[in-house]
PDB file of C-alpha atoms (C1' of nucleotides) in Angstrom:
ATOM      1  CA  MET A  20      71.905 -47.116 -36.401  1.00 40.00           C
ATOM      2  CA  GLN A  21      69.642 -46.263 -33.597  1.00 34.00           C
ATOM      3  CA  LYS A  22      69.484 -49.617 -32.686  1.00 34.00           C
ATOM      4  CA  GLN A  23      71.888 -50.170 -29.582  1.00 38.00           C
ATOM      5  CA  ILE A  24      71.731 -52.832 -27.157  1.00 38.00           C
ATOM      6  CA  ILE A  25      71.380 -52.033 -23.509  1.00 39.00           C
ATOM      7  CA  LEU A  26      72.795 -55.180 -21.508  1.00 39.00           C
ATOM      8  CA  PRO A  27      71.051 -55.442 -18.455  1.00 41.00           C
ATOM      9  CA  SER A  28      73.990 -57.514 -17.133  1.00 39.00           C
ATOM     10  CA  ASN A  29      76.176 -54.362 -17.713  1.00 42.00           C
ATOM     11  CA  THR A  30      74.261 -52.383 -15.667  1.00 42.00           C
ATOM     12  CA  LYS A  31      75.255 -54.175 -12.953  1.00 45.00           C
ATOM     13  CA  GLY A  32      77.045 -51.909 -10.055  1.00 48.00           C
ATOM     14  CA  GLN A  33      74.861 -48.926 -11.454  1.00 66.00           C
ATOM     15  CA  SER A  34      71.424 -47.466 -10.092  1.00 79.00           C
ATOM     16  CA  PHE A  35      68.351 -48.065 -11.649  1.00 86.00           C
ATOM     17  CA  PHE A  36      67.967 -44.466 -12.163  1.00 89.00           C
ATOM     18  CA  ASP A  37      71.207 -44.442 -14.311  1.00 89.00           C
ATOM     19  CA  ASN A  38      69.794 -47.610 -16.288  1.00 90.00           C
ATOM     20  CA  VAL A  39      66.956 -45.443 -17.120  1.00 93.00           C
ATOM     21  CA  TYR A  40      68.793 -42.642 -18.295  1.00 93.00           C
ATOM     22  CA  GLN A  41      70.652 -44.767 -20.823  1.00 92.00           C
ATOM     23  CA  VAL A  42      66.948 -46.364 -22.150  1.00 94.00           C
ATOM     24  CA  VAL A  43      65.823 -42.517 -22.530  1.00 95.00           C
ATOM     25  CA  ARG A  44      68.715 -41.291 -24.397  1.00 95.00           C
ATOM     26  CA  LEU A  45      68.091 -43.861 -26.897  1.00 95.00           C
ATOM     27  CA  VAL A  46      64.609 -42.480 -27.612  1.00 96.00           C
ATOM     28  CA  PRO A  47      64.729 -41.062 -30.949  1.00 95.00           C
ATOM     29  CA  LYS A  48      64.018 -37.609 -32.040  1.00 96.00           C
ATOM     30  CA  GLY A  49      60.470 -37.153 -33.133  1.00 96.00           C
ATOM     31  CA  ARG A  50      59.499 -40.261 -31.395  1.00 96.00           C
ATOM     32  CA  VAL A  51      58.405 -41.115 -27.696  1.00 96.00           C
ATOM     33  CA  SER A  52      57.963 -43.445 -25.121  1.00 96.00           C
ATOM     34  CA  SER A  53      56.238 -44.257 -21.459  1.00 95.00           C
ATOM     35  CA  TYR A  54      57.547 -45.090 -18.301  1.00 96.00           C
ATOM     36  CA  GLY A  55      55.847 -47.993 -18.198  1.00 94.00           C
ATOM     37  CA  ALA A  56      57.306 -49.412 -21.243  1.00 95.00           C
ATOM     38  CA  ILE A  57      60.807 -48.491 -20.061  1.00 95.00           C
ATOM     39  CA  ALA A  58      60.237 -50.245 -16.954  1.00 94.00           C
ATOM     40  CA  GLN A  59      59.049 -53.367 -18.502  1.00 93.00           C
ATOM     41  CA  TYR A  60      62.184 -53.057 -20.622  1.00 93.00           C
ATOM     42  CA  LEU A  61      64.382 -52.869 -17.582  1.00 92.00           C
ATOM     43  CA  GLY A  62      62.802 -55.705 -16.193  1.00 86.00           C
ATOM     44  CA  ALA A  63      60.747 -53.849 -13.582  1.00 85.00           C
ATOM     45  CA  LYS A  64      57.579 -54.533 -14.755  1.00 85.00           C
ATOM     46  CA  GLY A  65      55.385 -53.039 -12.436  1.00 86.00           C
ATOM     47  CA  SER A  66      57.348 -50.153 -10.863  1.00 91.00           C
ATOM     48  CA  ALA A  67      56.838 -47.350 -13.942  1.00 93.00           C
ATOM     49  CA  ARG A  68      56.728 -45.298 -10.913  1.00 93.00           C
ATOM     50  CA  MET A  69      60.510 -45.567 -10.496  1.00 93.00           C
ATOM     51  CA  VAL A  70      61.004 -44.451 -14.058  1.00 94.00           C
ATOM     52  CA  GLY A  71      58.948 -41.417 -13.432  1.00 93.00           C
ATOM     53  CA  TYR A  72      60.768 -41.190 -10.119  1.00 92.00           C
ATOM     54  CA  ALA A  73      64.360 -41.080 -11.857  1.00 93.00           C
ATOM     55  CA  MET A  74      63.231 -38.581 -14.573  1.00 93.00           C
ATOM     56  CA  ASN A  75      62.576 -36.225 -11.649  1.00 91.00           C
ATOM     57  CA  ALA A  76      66.169 -36.871 -10.782  1.00 89.00           C
ATOM     58  CA  ALA A  77      67.090 -36.361 -14.118  1.00 91.00           C
ATOM     59  CA  HIS A  78      65.721 -33.071 -14.083  1.00 85.00           C
ATOM     60  CA  ILE A  79      69.943 -31.588 -13.515  1.00 82.00           C
ATOM     61  CA  LEU A  80      70.931 -33.554 -16.344  1.00 87.00           C
ATOM     62  CA  THR A  81      71.169 -31.522 -19.665  1.00 87.00           C
ATOM     63  CA  ASP A  82      71.214 -35.184 -21.938  1.00 91.00           C
ATOM     64  CA  VAL A  83      68.512 -36.524 -20.783  1.00 94.00           C
ATOM     65  CA  PRO A  84      65.482 -35.910 -23.133  1.00 95.00           C
ATOM     66  CA  ALA A  85      62.791 -36.516 -20.497  1.00 95.00           C
ATOM     67  CA  GLN A  86      60.170 -34.919 -22.513  1.00 95.00           C
ATOM     68  CA  ARG A  87      60.225 -37.837 -24.450  1.00 96.00           C
ATOM     69  CA  VAL A  88      58.895 -39.855 -21.753  1.00 96.00           C
ATOM     70  CA  VAL A  89      55.067 -39.740 -21.373  1.00 95.00           C
ATOM     71  CA  ASN A  90      52.653 -42.017 -19.565  1.00 95.00           C
ATOM     72  CA  ARG A  91      50.930 -45.029 -21.271  1.00 93.00           C
ATOM     73  CA  GLN A  92      48.088 -42.332 -22.529  1.00 93.00           C
ATOM     74  CA  GLY A  93      50.536 -40.229 -24.500  1.00 93.00           C
ATOM     75  CA  LEU A  94      49.637 -36.929 -21.458  1.00 93.00           C
ATOM     76  CA  LEU A  95      52.695 -34.824 -20.533  1.00 93.00           C
ATOM     77  CA  THR A  96      52.109 -36.034 -16.925  1.00 93.00           C
ATOM     78  CA  GLY A  97      55.402 -34.616 -15.917  1.00 91.00           C
ATOM     79  CA  LYS A  98      55.385 -30.960 -17.735  1.00 91.00           C
ATOM     80  CA  HIS A  99      55.240 -29.463 -14.052  1.00 89.00           C
ATOM     81  CA  HIS A 100      58.470 -30.415 -13.472  1.00 91.00           C
ATOM     82  CA  PHE A 101      60.065 -28.530 -16.190  1.00 91.00           C
ATOM     83  CA  SER A 102      61.316 -24.674 -15.731  1.00 89.00           C
ATOM     84  CA  ASN A 103      58.258 -23.659 -17.506  1.00 89.00           C
ATOM     85  CA  ARG A 104      54.377 -24.788 -17.679  1.00 87.00           C
ATOM     86  CA  ASP A 105      55.204 -24.951 -21.266  1.00 90.00           C
ATOM     87  CA  THR A 106      58.750 -25.899 -21.797  1.00 93.00           C
ATOM     88  CA  MET A 107      57.777 -29.946 -22.076  1.00 94.00           C
ATOM     89  CA  GLN A 108      55.412 -29.321 -25.023  1.00 94.00           C
ATOM     90  CA  LYS A 109      57.412 -26.836 -26.565  1.00 95.00           C
ATOM     91  CA  LEU A 110      60.745 -29.201 -26.760  1.00 95.00           C
ATOM     92  CA  LEU A 111      58.828 -32.268 -28.149  1.00 95.00           C
ATOM     93  CA  GLU A 112      57.036 -29.654 -30.633  1.00 96.00           C
ATOM     94  CA  ASP A 113      60.541 -28.587 -31.778  1.00 96.00           C
ATOM     95  CA  GLU A 114      61.414 -32.114 -32.570  1.00 96.00           C
ATOM     96  CA  GLY A 115      58.246 -32.181 -34.894  1.00 96.00           C
ATOM     97  CA  VAL A 116      55.782 -34.155 -31.956  1.00 96.00           C
ATOM     98  CA  LYS A 117      52.282 -32.648 -32.170  1.00 95.00           C
ATOM     99  CA  VAL A 118      50.678 -32.152 -28.437  1.00 94.00           C
ATOM    100  CA  GLU A 119      47.205 -31.037 -27.909  1.00 90.00           C
ATOM    101  CA  ASN A 120      45.994 -30.752 -24.769  1.00 89.00           C
ATOM    102  CA  ASP A 121      48.908 -31.913 -23.196  1.00 90.00           C
ATOM    103  CA  LYS A 122      48.606 -34.840 -25.163  1.00 92.00           C
ATOM    104  CA  ILE A 123      50.647 -36.128 -28.037  1.00 93.00           C
ATOM    105  CA  VAL A 124      48.578 -36.312 -31.189  1.00 92.00           C
ATOM    106  CA  ASP A 125      48.908 -39.576 -32.896  1.00 92.00           C
ATOM    107  CA  PHE A 126      50.644 -41.100 -30.120  1.00 92.00           C
ATOM    108  CA  ASN A 127      50.341 -44.687 -30.961  1.00 90.00           C
ATOM    109  CA  ASN A 128      52.056 -44.202 -34.414  1.00 92.00           C
ATOM    110  CA  ILE A 129      55.388 -42.359 -33.017  1.00 94.00           C
ATOM    111  CA  PHE A 130      55.532 -44.462 -29.897  1.00 95.00           C
ATOM    112  CA  TRP A 131      58.914 -46.233 -29.003  1.00 95.00           C
ATOM    113  CA  ASN A 132      59.008 -49.165 -27.355  1.00 95.00           C
ATOM    114  CA  PRO A 133      62.453 -50.048 -25.933  1.00 94.00           C
ATOM    115  CA  SER A 134      61.605 -54.076 -26.022  1.00 93.00           C
ATOM    116  CA  ILE A 135      60.753 -53.790 -29.613  1.00 93.00           C
ATOM    117  CA  GLU A 136      63.051 -50.942 -31.129  1.00 89.00           C
ATOM    118  CA  LEU A 137      65.924 -52.283 -29.211  1.00 86.00           C
ATOM    119  CA  ILE A 138      67.280 -56.124 -29.203  1.00 78.00           C
TER     120      ILE A 138
ATOM    121  C1'  DT B  15      66.047 -48.565  10.964  1.00 80.60           C
ATOM    122  C1'  DT B  16      61.366 -47.107   9.885  1.00 80.60           C
ATOM    123  C1'  DC B  17      58.061 -44.191   7.606  1.00 80.60           C
ATOM    124  C1'  DC B  18      56.649 -41.147   3.752  1.00 80.60           C
ATOM    125  C1'  DT B  19      56.505 -39.804  -1.167  1.00 80.60           C
ATOM    126  C1'  DG B  20      56.296 -40.425  -6.054  1.00 80.60           C
ATOM    127  C1'  DA B  21      57.089 -37.697 -13.861  1.00 80.60           C
ATOM    128  C1'  DC B  22      52.704 -44.690 -13.341  1.00 80.60           C
ATOM    129  C1'  DG B  23      49.324 -48.543 -14.564  1.00 80.60           C
ATOM    130  C1'  DC B  24      45.852 -52.122 -14.017  1.00 80.60           C
ATOM    131  C1'  DT B  25      41.710 -53.287 -12.506  1.00 80.60           C
ATOM    132  C1'  DT B  26      36.784 -52.249 -10.219  1.00 80.60           C
ATOM    133  C1'  DG B  27      32.483 -50.453  -9.519  1.00 80.60           C
TER     134       DG B  27
ATOM    135  C1'  DC C  23      33.573 -42.472 -19.660  1.00 80.60           C
ATOM    136  C1'  DC C  24      35.514 -41.086 -14.923  1.00 80.60           C
ATOM    137  C1'  DA C  25      36.750 -42.228  -9.914  1.00 80.60           C
ATOM    138  C1'  DA C  26      39.230 -44.376  -6.493  1.00 80.60           C
ATOM    139  C1'  DG C  27      41.754 -48.332  -4.753  1.00 80.60           C
ATOM    140  C1'  DC C  28      45.965 -51.201  -4.750  1.00 80.60           C
ATOM    141  C1'  DG C  29      50.579 -52.637  -5.925  1.00 80.60           C
ATOM    142  C1'  DC C  30      54.834 -51.289  -7.574  1.00 80.60           C
ATOM    143  C1'  DC C  31      59.944 -49.850  -4.900  1.00 80.60           C
ATOM    144  C1'  DA C  32      64.404 -46.545  -4.738  1.00 80.60           C
ATOM    145  C1'  DG C  33      65.772 -42.605  -1.976  1.00 80.60           C
ATOM    146  C1'  DG C  34      65.590 -39.370   1.834  1.00 80.60           C
ATOM    147  C1'  DA C  35      64.717 -37.272   6.449  1.00 80.60           C
TER     148       DA C  35
END
DNA sequence: TTCCTGACGCTTG
DNA sequence: CCAAGCGCCAGGA
């Protein structure tokens, strides 16, 4: 039921950012993804920065779970962009994701890769 | 239009 | 293991 399909061809006309938001919205609760994985899924392999930049803009949107997107090491690199320094961690832990020292515990196990999870 | 700035990631030393 | 360098490219000034 979580498996949804995002057609790249359907993103035509939309900005790269909107594309990113769609993927982020599909990250299941209790799971996390990475900037690079999302970028790769969108066909912008070396443009993980763009995903991060998109998250910065997503700050104003309420339906984009930006806390579920971290860097490839599982570090909460974007925590400073939330209202409070610990908001990101709090949101994650509230979803059952353990965070220790700004890093997601057992990151490899709860990592959600759109290129694999989405068809 | 050009210049600058990034919530990144990989390679090297 | 840690640090630095480079590539990536969409927006805003």
